[in-house]
């Protein structure tokens, strides 16, 4: 269920315990979501719809792979969980908009522009996904990718066109990360930022929509 309502997420949560994920009919579990992520930190939960005792949340995992879906797959998926599994509500007052065509990243608070930065985006062969909303799910230093000063900002979005555009086994996740080349169409799908931009993103709460 990759589509979203027109209402942007207003709060982020953690989980009381691991939860079952349900599809649109909410009749049988289709997957499980752990209460802690791969860093051992609380999983960040962003609801986009509430219906009685249920909440539809954005998920950080793929529903299908591009290679098994005619070369294209949703960049963002969602699923239903029991609403009472949510805890520790935190407000989300900012949002991030990346314009692939303009090569910019904008931080907004409400409808007011806070900052605009020039950024680098994906190439034609490994494009940055467009027309979809995800969220900042985790941040961490990654020496394997020469990210030892500025944390990688990992989103819940995935490449819509390739299983592993960067190679390796990260599942095609899209991140925001520092680079000394932060303009043009040069990445494997991630968004490359300069020091000022990555510092501004690092100050935003996890769960911030992008």
PDB file of C-alpha atoms in Angstrom:
ATOM      1  CA  UNK A   1       0.000   0.000   0.000  1.00  0.00           C
ATOM      2  CA  UNK A   2       2.358   2.754  -1.129  1.00  0.00           C
ATOM      3  CA  UNK A   3      -0.162   5.583  -1.480  1.00  0.00           C
ATOM      4  CA  UNK A   4      -0.594   8.264   1.191  1.00  0.00           C
ATOM      5  CA  UNK A   5      -3.400  10.521   2.273  1.00  0.00           C
ATOM      6  CA  UNK A   6      -2.974  14.244   1.562  1.00  0.00           C
ATOM      7  CA  UNK A   7      -2.294  14.879   5.272  1.00  0.00           C
ATOM      8  CA  UNK A   8       1.409  14.875   6.065  1.00  0.00           C
ATOM      9  CA  UNK A   9       2.483  12.981   9.190  1.00  0.00           C
ATOM     10  CA  UNK A  10       2.243  15.104  12.342  1.00  0.00           C
ATOM     11  CA  UNK A  11       3.867  12.786  14.893  1.00  0.00           C
ATOM     12  CA  UNK A  12       6.459  10.043  15.133  1.00  0.00           C
ATOM     13  CA  UNK A  13       6.344   7.172  17.633  1.00  0.00           C
ATOM     14  CA  UNK A  14       8.240   4.183  18.973  1.00  0.00           C
ATOM     15  CA  UNK A  15       6.797   0.688  19.502  1.00  0.00           C
ATOM     16  CA  UNK A  16       5.900  -0.945  22.807  1.00  0.00           C
ATOM     17  CA  UNK A  17       7.022  -4.303  21.404  1.00  0.00           C
ATOM     18  CA  UNK A  18       7.420  -6.010  18.014  1.00  0.00           C
ATOM     19  CA  UNK A  19       4.212  -5.773  15.971  1.00  0.00           C
ATOM     20  CA  UNK A  20       2.476  -7.647  13.180  1.00  0.00           C
ATOM     21  CA  UNK A  21       1.926  -5.762   9.921  1.00  0.00           C
ATOM     22  CA  UNK A  22      -1.362  -6.128   8.042  1.00  0.00           C
ATOM     23  CA  UNK A  23      -2.485  -5.356   4.525  1.00  0.00           C
ATOM     24  CA  UNK A  24      -5.519  -3.375   3.438  1.00  0.00           C
ATOM     25  CA  UNK A  25      -8.044  -5.990   4.620  1.00  0.00           C
ATOM     26  CA  UNK A  26      -6.344  -6.343   8.047  1.00  0.00           C
ATOM     27  CA  UNK A  27      -7.365  -9.983   8.168  1.00  0.00           C
ATOM     28  CA  UNK A  28      -4.016 -11.771   8.540  1.00  0.00           C
ATOM     29  CA  UNK A  29      -0.447 -10.633   9.299  1.00  0.00           C
ATOM     30  CA  UNK A  30       1.817 -10.223   6.269  1.00  0.00           C
ATOM     31  CA  UNK A  31       5.074  -9.320   8.050  1.00  0.00           C
ATOM     32  CA  UNK A  32       6.546  -8.358  11.415  1.00  0.00           C
ATOM     33  CA  UNK A  33       8.224  -5.112  12.482  1.00  0.00           C
ATOM     34  CA  UNK A  34      10.756  -5.212  15.349  1.00  0.00           C
ATOM     35  CA  UNK A  35      10.690  -2.641  18.139  1.00  0.00           C
ATOM     36  CA  UNK A  36      14.393  -1.892  17.614  1.00  0.00           C
ATOM     37  CA  UNK A  37      16.202  -1.266  14.341  1.00  0.00           C
ATOM     38  CA  UNK A  38      19.510  -2.553  12.968  1.00  0.00           C
ATOM     39  CA  UNK A  39      21.372  -0.059  15.183  1.00  0.00           C
ATOM     40  CA  UNK A  40      19.729  -1.423  18.330  1.00  0.00           C
ATOM     41  CA  UNK A  41      17.744   1.808  18.673  1.00  0.00           C
ATOM     42  CA  UNK A  42      13.937   2.207  18.881  1.00  0.00           C
ATOM     43  CA  UNK A  43      12.277   1.781  15.499  1.00  0.00           C
ATOM     44  CA  UNK A  44      10.822   5.099  14.334  1.00  0.00           C
ATOM     45  CA  UNK A  45       7.133   4.808  13.429  1.00  0.00           C
ATOM     46  CA  UNK A  46       5.296   7.381  11.301  1.00  0.00           C
ATOM     47  CA  UNK A  47       1.498   6.945  11.008  1.00  0.00           C
ATOM     48  CA  UNK A  48      -0.227   8.454   7.965  1.00  0.00           C
ATOM     49  CA  UNK A  49      -3.789   7.310   8.683  1.00  0.00           C
ATOM     50  CA  UNK A  50      -5.843   6.197  11.697  1.00  0.00           C
ATOM     51  CA  UNK A  51      -9.008   4.120  11.519  1.00  0.00           C
ATOM     52  CA  UNK A  52     -10.480   3.177  14.892  1.00  0.00           C
ATOM     53  CA  UNK A  53      -7.976   0.944  16.654  1.00  0.00           C
ATOM     54  CA  UNK A  54      -5.706   0.739  13.613  1.00  0.00           C
ATOM     55  CA  UNK A  55      -2.921   2.966  12.301  1.00  0.00           C
ATOM     56  CA  UNK A  56      -1.442   2.828   8.805  1.00  0.00           C
ATOM     57  CA  UNK A  57       2.279   3.441   9.012  1.00  0.00           C
ATOM     58  CA  UNK A  58       5.086   3.971   6.543  1.00  0.00           C
ATOM     59  CA  UNK A  59       7.377   0.961   6.574  1.00  0.00           C
ATOM     60  CA  UNK A  60      11.163   0.876   6.082  1.00  0.00           C
ATOM     61  CA  UNK A  61      11.068  -2.338   4.016  1.00  0.00           C
ATOM     62  CA  UNK A  62      10.197  -3.123   0.433  1.00  0.00           C
ATOM     63  CA  UNK A  63       7.027  -4.865  -0.695  1.00  0.00           C
ATOM     64  CA  UNK A  64       8.619  -6.057  -3.942  1.00  0.00           C
ATOM     65  CA  UNK A  65      11.863  -5.837  -5.906  1.00  0.00           C
ATOM     66  CA  UNK A  66      12.163  -4.030  -9.242  1.00  0.00           C
ATOM     67  CA  UNK A  67      13.729  -7.133 -10.819  1.00  0.00           C
ATOM     68  CA  UNK A  68      10.631  -9.185  -9.940  1.00  0.00           C
ATOM     69  CA  UNK A  69       8.176  -6.460 -10.906  1.00  0.00           C
ATOM     70  CA  UNK A  70       8.964  -5.540 -14.505  1.00  0.00           C
ATOM     71  CA  UNK A  71      11.872  -3.266 -13.581  1.00  0.00           C
ATOM     72  CA  UNK A  72       9.959  -0.957 -11.237  1.00  0.00           C
ATOM     73  CA  UNK A  73       8.712  -1.231  -7.661  1.00  0.00           C
ATOM     74  CA  UNK A  74       7.221   1.188  -5.112  1.00  0.00           C
ATOM     75  CA  UNK A  75       9.845   3.365  -3.437  1.00  0.00           C
ATOM     76  CA  UNK A  76       7.747   3.481  -0.246  1.00  0.00           C
ATOM     77  CA  UNK A  77       5.311   1.025   1.285  1.00  0.00           C
ATOM     78  CA  UNK A  78       2.851   1.159   4.170  1.00  0.00           C
ATOM     79  CA  UNK A  79       0.977  -1.304   6.362  1.00  0.00           C
ATOM     80  CA  UNK A  80      -1.550  -1.393   9.196  1.00  0.00           C
ATOM     81  CA  UNK A  81      -0.717  -2.037  12.846  1.00  0.00           C
ATOM     82  CA  UNK A  82      -2.711  -1.987  16.077  1.00  0.00           C
ATOM     83  CA  UNK A  83      -2.758   1.644  17.231  1.00  0.00           C
ATOM     84  CA  UNK A  84      -2.195   0.685  20.886  1.00  0.00           C
ATOM     85  CA  UNK A  85       1.300  -0.559  19.936  1.00  0.00           C
ATOM     86  CA  UNK A  86       2.456   3.060  19.575  1.00  0.00           C
ATOM     87  CA  UNK A  87       4.261   4.927  22.369  1.00  0.00           C
ATOM     88  CA  UNK A  88       6.291   8.089  22.979  1.00  0.00           C
ATOM     89  CA  UNK A  89       4.639  10.497  20.546  1.00  0.00           C
ATOM     90  CA  UNK A  90       6.948  13.211  19.215  1.00  0.00           C
ATOM     91  CA  UNK A  91       5.753  16.162  17.097  1.00  0.00           C
ATOM     92  CA  UNK A  92       6.994  16.619  13.533  1.00  0.00           C
ATOM     93  CA  UNK A  93       6.967  20.302  12.608  1.00  0.00           C
ATOM     94  CA  UNK A  94       9.361  20.287   9.626  1.00  0.00           C
ATOM     95  CA  UNK A  95       9.435  18.458   6.321  1.00  0.00           C
ATOM     96  CA  UNK A  96      12.009  18.008   3.590  1.00  0.00           C
ATOM     97  CA  UNK A  97      11.370  18.392  -0.131  1.00  0.00           C
ATOM     98  CA  UNK A  98      13.951  17.220  -2.650  1.00  0.00           C
ATOM     99  CA  UNK A  99      13.531  18.492  -6.201  1.00  0.00           C
ATOM    100  CA  UNK A 100      15.410  16.127  -8.498  1.00  0.00           C
ATOM    101  CA  UNK A 101      14.890  18.382 -11.530  1.00  0.00           C
ATOM    102  CA  UNK A 102      16.172  21.501  -9.748  1.00  0.00           C
ATOM    103  CA  UNK A 103      18.825  19.701  -7.679  1.00  0.00           C
ATOM    104  CA  UNK A 104      17.676  21.298  -4.450  1.00  0.00           C
ATOM    105  CA  UNK A 105      16.694  20.259  -0.938  1.00  0.00           C
ATOM    106  CA  UNK A 106      14.266  22.506   0.930  1.00  0.00           C
ATOM    107  CA  UNK A 107      13.415  22.396   4.643  1.00  0.00           C
ATOM    108  CA  UNK A 108       9.959  23.742   5.454  1.00  0.00           C
ATOM    109  CA  UNK A 109       8.192  24.460   8.735  1.00  0.00           C
ATOM    110  CA  UNK A 110       4.521  24.448   7.932  1.00  0.00           C
ATOM    111  CA  UNK A 111       4.449  26.254   4.582  1.00  0.00           C
ATOM    112  CA  UNK A 112       7.367  28.511   5.452  1.00  0.00           C
ATOM    113  CA  UNK A 113      10.719  27.833   3.797  1.00  0.00           C
ATOM    114  CA  UNK A 114      13.511  27.571   6.373  1.00  0.00           C
ATOM    115  CA  UNK A 115      16.488  26.668   4.168  1.00  0.00           C
ATOM    116  CA  UNK A 116      17.243  25.727   0.553  1.00  0.00           C
ATOM    117  CA  UNK A 117      20.399  23.840  -0.419  1.00  0.00           C
ATOM    118  CA  UNK A 118      21.930  22.670  -3.685  1.00  0.00           C
ATOM    119  CA  UNK A 119      22.309  18.875  -3.698  1.00  0.00           C
ATOM    120  CA  UNK A 120      23.429  16.030  -5.955  1.00  0.00           C
ATOM    121  CA  UNK A 121      20.934  13.368  -7.015  1.00  0.00           C
ATOM    122  CA  UNK A 122      20.879  10.091  -8.935  1.00  0.00           C
ATOM    123  CA  UNK A 123      21.988   9.517 -12.486  1.00  0.00           C
ATOM    124  CA  UNK A 124      19.606   8.600 -15.290  1.00  0.00           C
ATOM    125  CA  UNK A 125      20.564   4.933 -14.822  1.00  0.00           C
ATOM    126  CA  UNK A 126      20.176   5.025 -11.009  1.00  0.00           C
ATOM    127  CA  UNK A 127      17.617   7.785 -10.375  1.00  0.00           C
ATOM    128  CA  UNK A 128      16.498   9.214  -7.066  1.00  0.00           C
ATOM    129  CA  UNK A 129      12.819   8.254  -6.592  1.00  0.00           C
ATOM    130  CA  UNK A 130      10.286  11.021  -7.163  1.00  0.00           C
ATOM    131  CA  UNK A 131       6.615  11.640  -6.436  1.00  0.00           C
ATOM    132  CA  UNK A 132       6.651   9.757  -3.132  1.00  0.00           C
ATOM    133  CA  UNK A 133       6.908  10.562   0.582  1.00  0.00           C
ATOM    134  CA  UNK A 134       9.063   8.668   3.063  1.00  0.00           C
ATOM    135  CA  UNK A 135      10.708   9.683   6.323  1.00  0.00           C
ATOM    136  CA  UNK A 136      14.060   9.883   8.104  1.00  0.00           C
ATOM    137  CA  UNK A 137      14.313   6.531   9.879  1.00  0.00           C
ATOM    138  CA  UNK A 138      17.880   6.412  11.285  1.00  0.00           C
ATOM    139  CA  UNK A 139      21.221   8.212  11.346  1.00  0.00           C
ATOM    140  CA  UNK A 140      24.685   6.807  11.903  1.00  0.00           C
ATOM    141  CA  UNK A 141      28.349   7.179  10.979  1.00  0.00           C
ATOM    142  CA  UNK A 142      29.528   4.698   8.344  1.00  0.00           C
ATOM    143  CA  UNK A 143      33.320   4.415   7.926  1.00  0.00           C
ATOM    144  CA  UNK A 144      32.763   1.851   5.140  1.00  0.00           C
ATOM    145  CA  UNK A 145      31.329   4.694   3.040  1.00  0.00           C
ATOM    146  CA  UNK A 146      33.843   7.290   4.304  1.00  0.00           C
ATOM    147  CA  UNK A 147      31.154   8.886   6.456  1.00  0.00           C
ATOM    148  CA  UNK A 148      33.118   9.415   9.662  1.00  0.00           C
ATOM    149  CA  UNK A 149      32.252  13.058  10.452  1.00  0.00           C
ATOM    150  CA  UNK A 150      28.687  13.619   9.267  1.00  0.00           C
ATOM    151  CA  UNK A 151      26.069  10.916   9.954  1.00  0.00           C
ATOM    152  CA  UNK A 152      24.279   9.217   7.088  1.00  0.00           C
ATOM    153  CA  UNK A 153      20.587  10.142   7.208  1.00  0.00           C
ATOM    154  CA  UNK A 154      18.822   6.939   6.200  1.00  0.00           C
ATOM    155  CA  UNK A 155      15.323   7.294   4.788  1.00  0.00           C
ATOM    156  CA  UNK A 156      12.540   4.716   4.477  1.00  0.00           C
ATOM    157  CA  UNK A 157      12.635   5.097   0.683  1.00  0.00           C
ATOM    158  CA  UNK A 158      14.110   2.565  -1.726  1.00  0.00           C
ATOM    159  CA  UNK A 159      15.281   2.712  -5.297  1.00  0.00           C
ATOM    160  CA  UNK A 160      12.255   2.243  -7.541  1.00  0.00           C
ATOM    161  CA  UNK A 161      14.374   1.079 -10.494  1.00  0.00           C
ATOM    162  CA  UNK A 162      17.104  -1.233  -9.192  1.00  0.00           C
ATOM    163  CA  UNK A 163      17.389  -3.905  -6.514  1.00  0.00           C
ATOM    164  CA  UNK A 164      20.882  -2.787  -5.467  1.00  0.00           C
ATOM    165  CA  UNK A 165      21.920   0.350  -7.372  1.00  0.00           C
ATOM    166  CA  UNK A 166      25.011   0.786  -5.213  1.00  0.00           C
ATOM    167  CA  UNK A 167      25.887  -2.913  -5.126  1.00  0.00           C
ATOM    168  CA  UNK A 168      26.270  -4.686  -1.803  1.00  0.00           C
ATOM    169  CA  UNK A 169      23.220  -5.735   0.186  1.00  0.00           C
ATOM    170  CA  UNK A 170      21.582  -2.650   1.677  1.00  0.00           C
ATOM    171  CA  UNK A 171      18.303  -3.315  -0.125  1.00  0.00           C
ATOM    172  CA  UNK A 172      18.466  -0.234  -2.314  1.00  0.00           C
ATOM    173  CA  UNK A 173      17.725   2.151   0.556  1.00  0.00           C
ATOM    174  CA  UNK A 174      17.979   5.868  -0.196  1.00  0.00           C
ATOM    175  CA  UNK A 175      20.073   7.991   2.143  1.00  0.00           C
ATOM    176  CA  UNK A 176      21.102  11.612   2.529  1.00  0.00           C
ATOM    177  CA  UNK A 177      24.822  11.894   3.124  1.00  0.00           C
ATOM    178  CA  UNK A 178      27.774  14.281   2.981  1.00  0.00           C
ATOM    179  CA  UNK A 179      29.868  14.576  -0.164  1.00  0.00           C
ATOM    180  CA  UNK A 180      32.434  17.073  -1.394  1.00  0.00           C
ATOM    181  CA  UNK A 181      30.575  16.876  -4.740  1.00  0.00           C
ATOM    182  CA  UNK A 182      27.049  18.007  -3.888  1.00  0.00           C
ATOM    183  CA  UNK A 183      25.563  19.046  -7.199  1.00  0.00           C
ATOM    184  CA  UNK A 184      24.525  17.393 -10.448  1.00  0.00           C
ATOM    185  CA  UNK A 185      23.167  13.954 -11.317  1.00  0.00           C
ATOM    186  CA  UNK A 186      26.021  11.799 -10.049  1.00  0.00           C
ATOM    187  CA  UNK A 187      24.788   9.411  -7.336  1.00  0.00           C
ATOM    188  CA  UNK A 188      23.365   5.876  -7.250  1.00  0.00           C
ATOM    189  CA  UNK A 189      20.040   7.327  -6.071  1.00  0.00           C
ATOM    190  CA  UNK A 190      21.027   8.839  -2.745  1.00  0.00           C
ATOM    191  CA  UNK A 191      21.045  12.596  -2.156  1.00  0.00           C
ATOM    192  CA  UNK A 192      24.511  14.063  -1.583  1.00  0.00           C
ATOM    193  CA  UNK A 193      24.782  17.154   0.622  1.00  0.00           C
ATOM    194  CA  UNK A 194      27.466  19.640   1.571  1.00  0.00           C
ATOM    195  CA  UNK A 195      28.473  20.218   5.201  1.00  0.00           C
ATOM    196  CA  UNK A 196      25.909  22.967   5.875  1.00  0.00           C
ATOM    197  CA  UNK A 197      23.040  20.922   4.437  1.00  0.00           C
ATOM    198  CA  UNK A 198      23.858  17.671   6.245  1.00  0.00           C
ATOM    199  CA  UNK A 199      24.270  19.601   9.520  1.00  0.00           C
ATOM    200  CA  UNK A 200      20.793  21.105   9.063  1.00  0.00           C
ATOM    201  CA  UNK A 201      19.251  17.701   8.329  1.00  0.00           C
ATOM    202  CA  UNK A 202      21.038  16.193  11.315  1.00  0.00           C
ATOM    203  CA  UNK A 203      19.224  18.683  13.561  1.00  0.00           C
ATOM    204  CA  UNK A 204      15.787  17.481  12.435  1.00  0.00           C
ATOM    205  CA  UNK A 205      14.005  14.738  14.405  1.00  0.00           C
ATOM    206  CA  UNK A 206      13.843  11.207  13.077  1.00  0.00           C
ATOM    207  CA  UNK A 207      10.441  10.697  11.511  1.00  0.00           C
ATOM    208  CA  UNK A 208      10.650  13.947   9.543  1.00  0.00           C
ATOM    209  CA  UNK A 209       8.830  13.413   6.212  1.00  0.00           C
ATOM    210  CA  UNK A 210      10.849  13.623   2.996  1.00  0.00           C
TER     211      UNK A 210
END
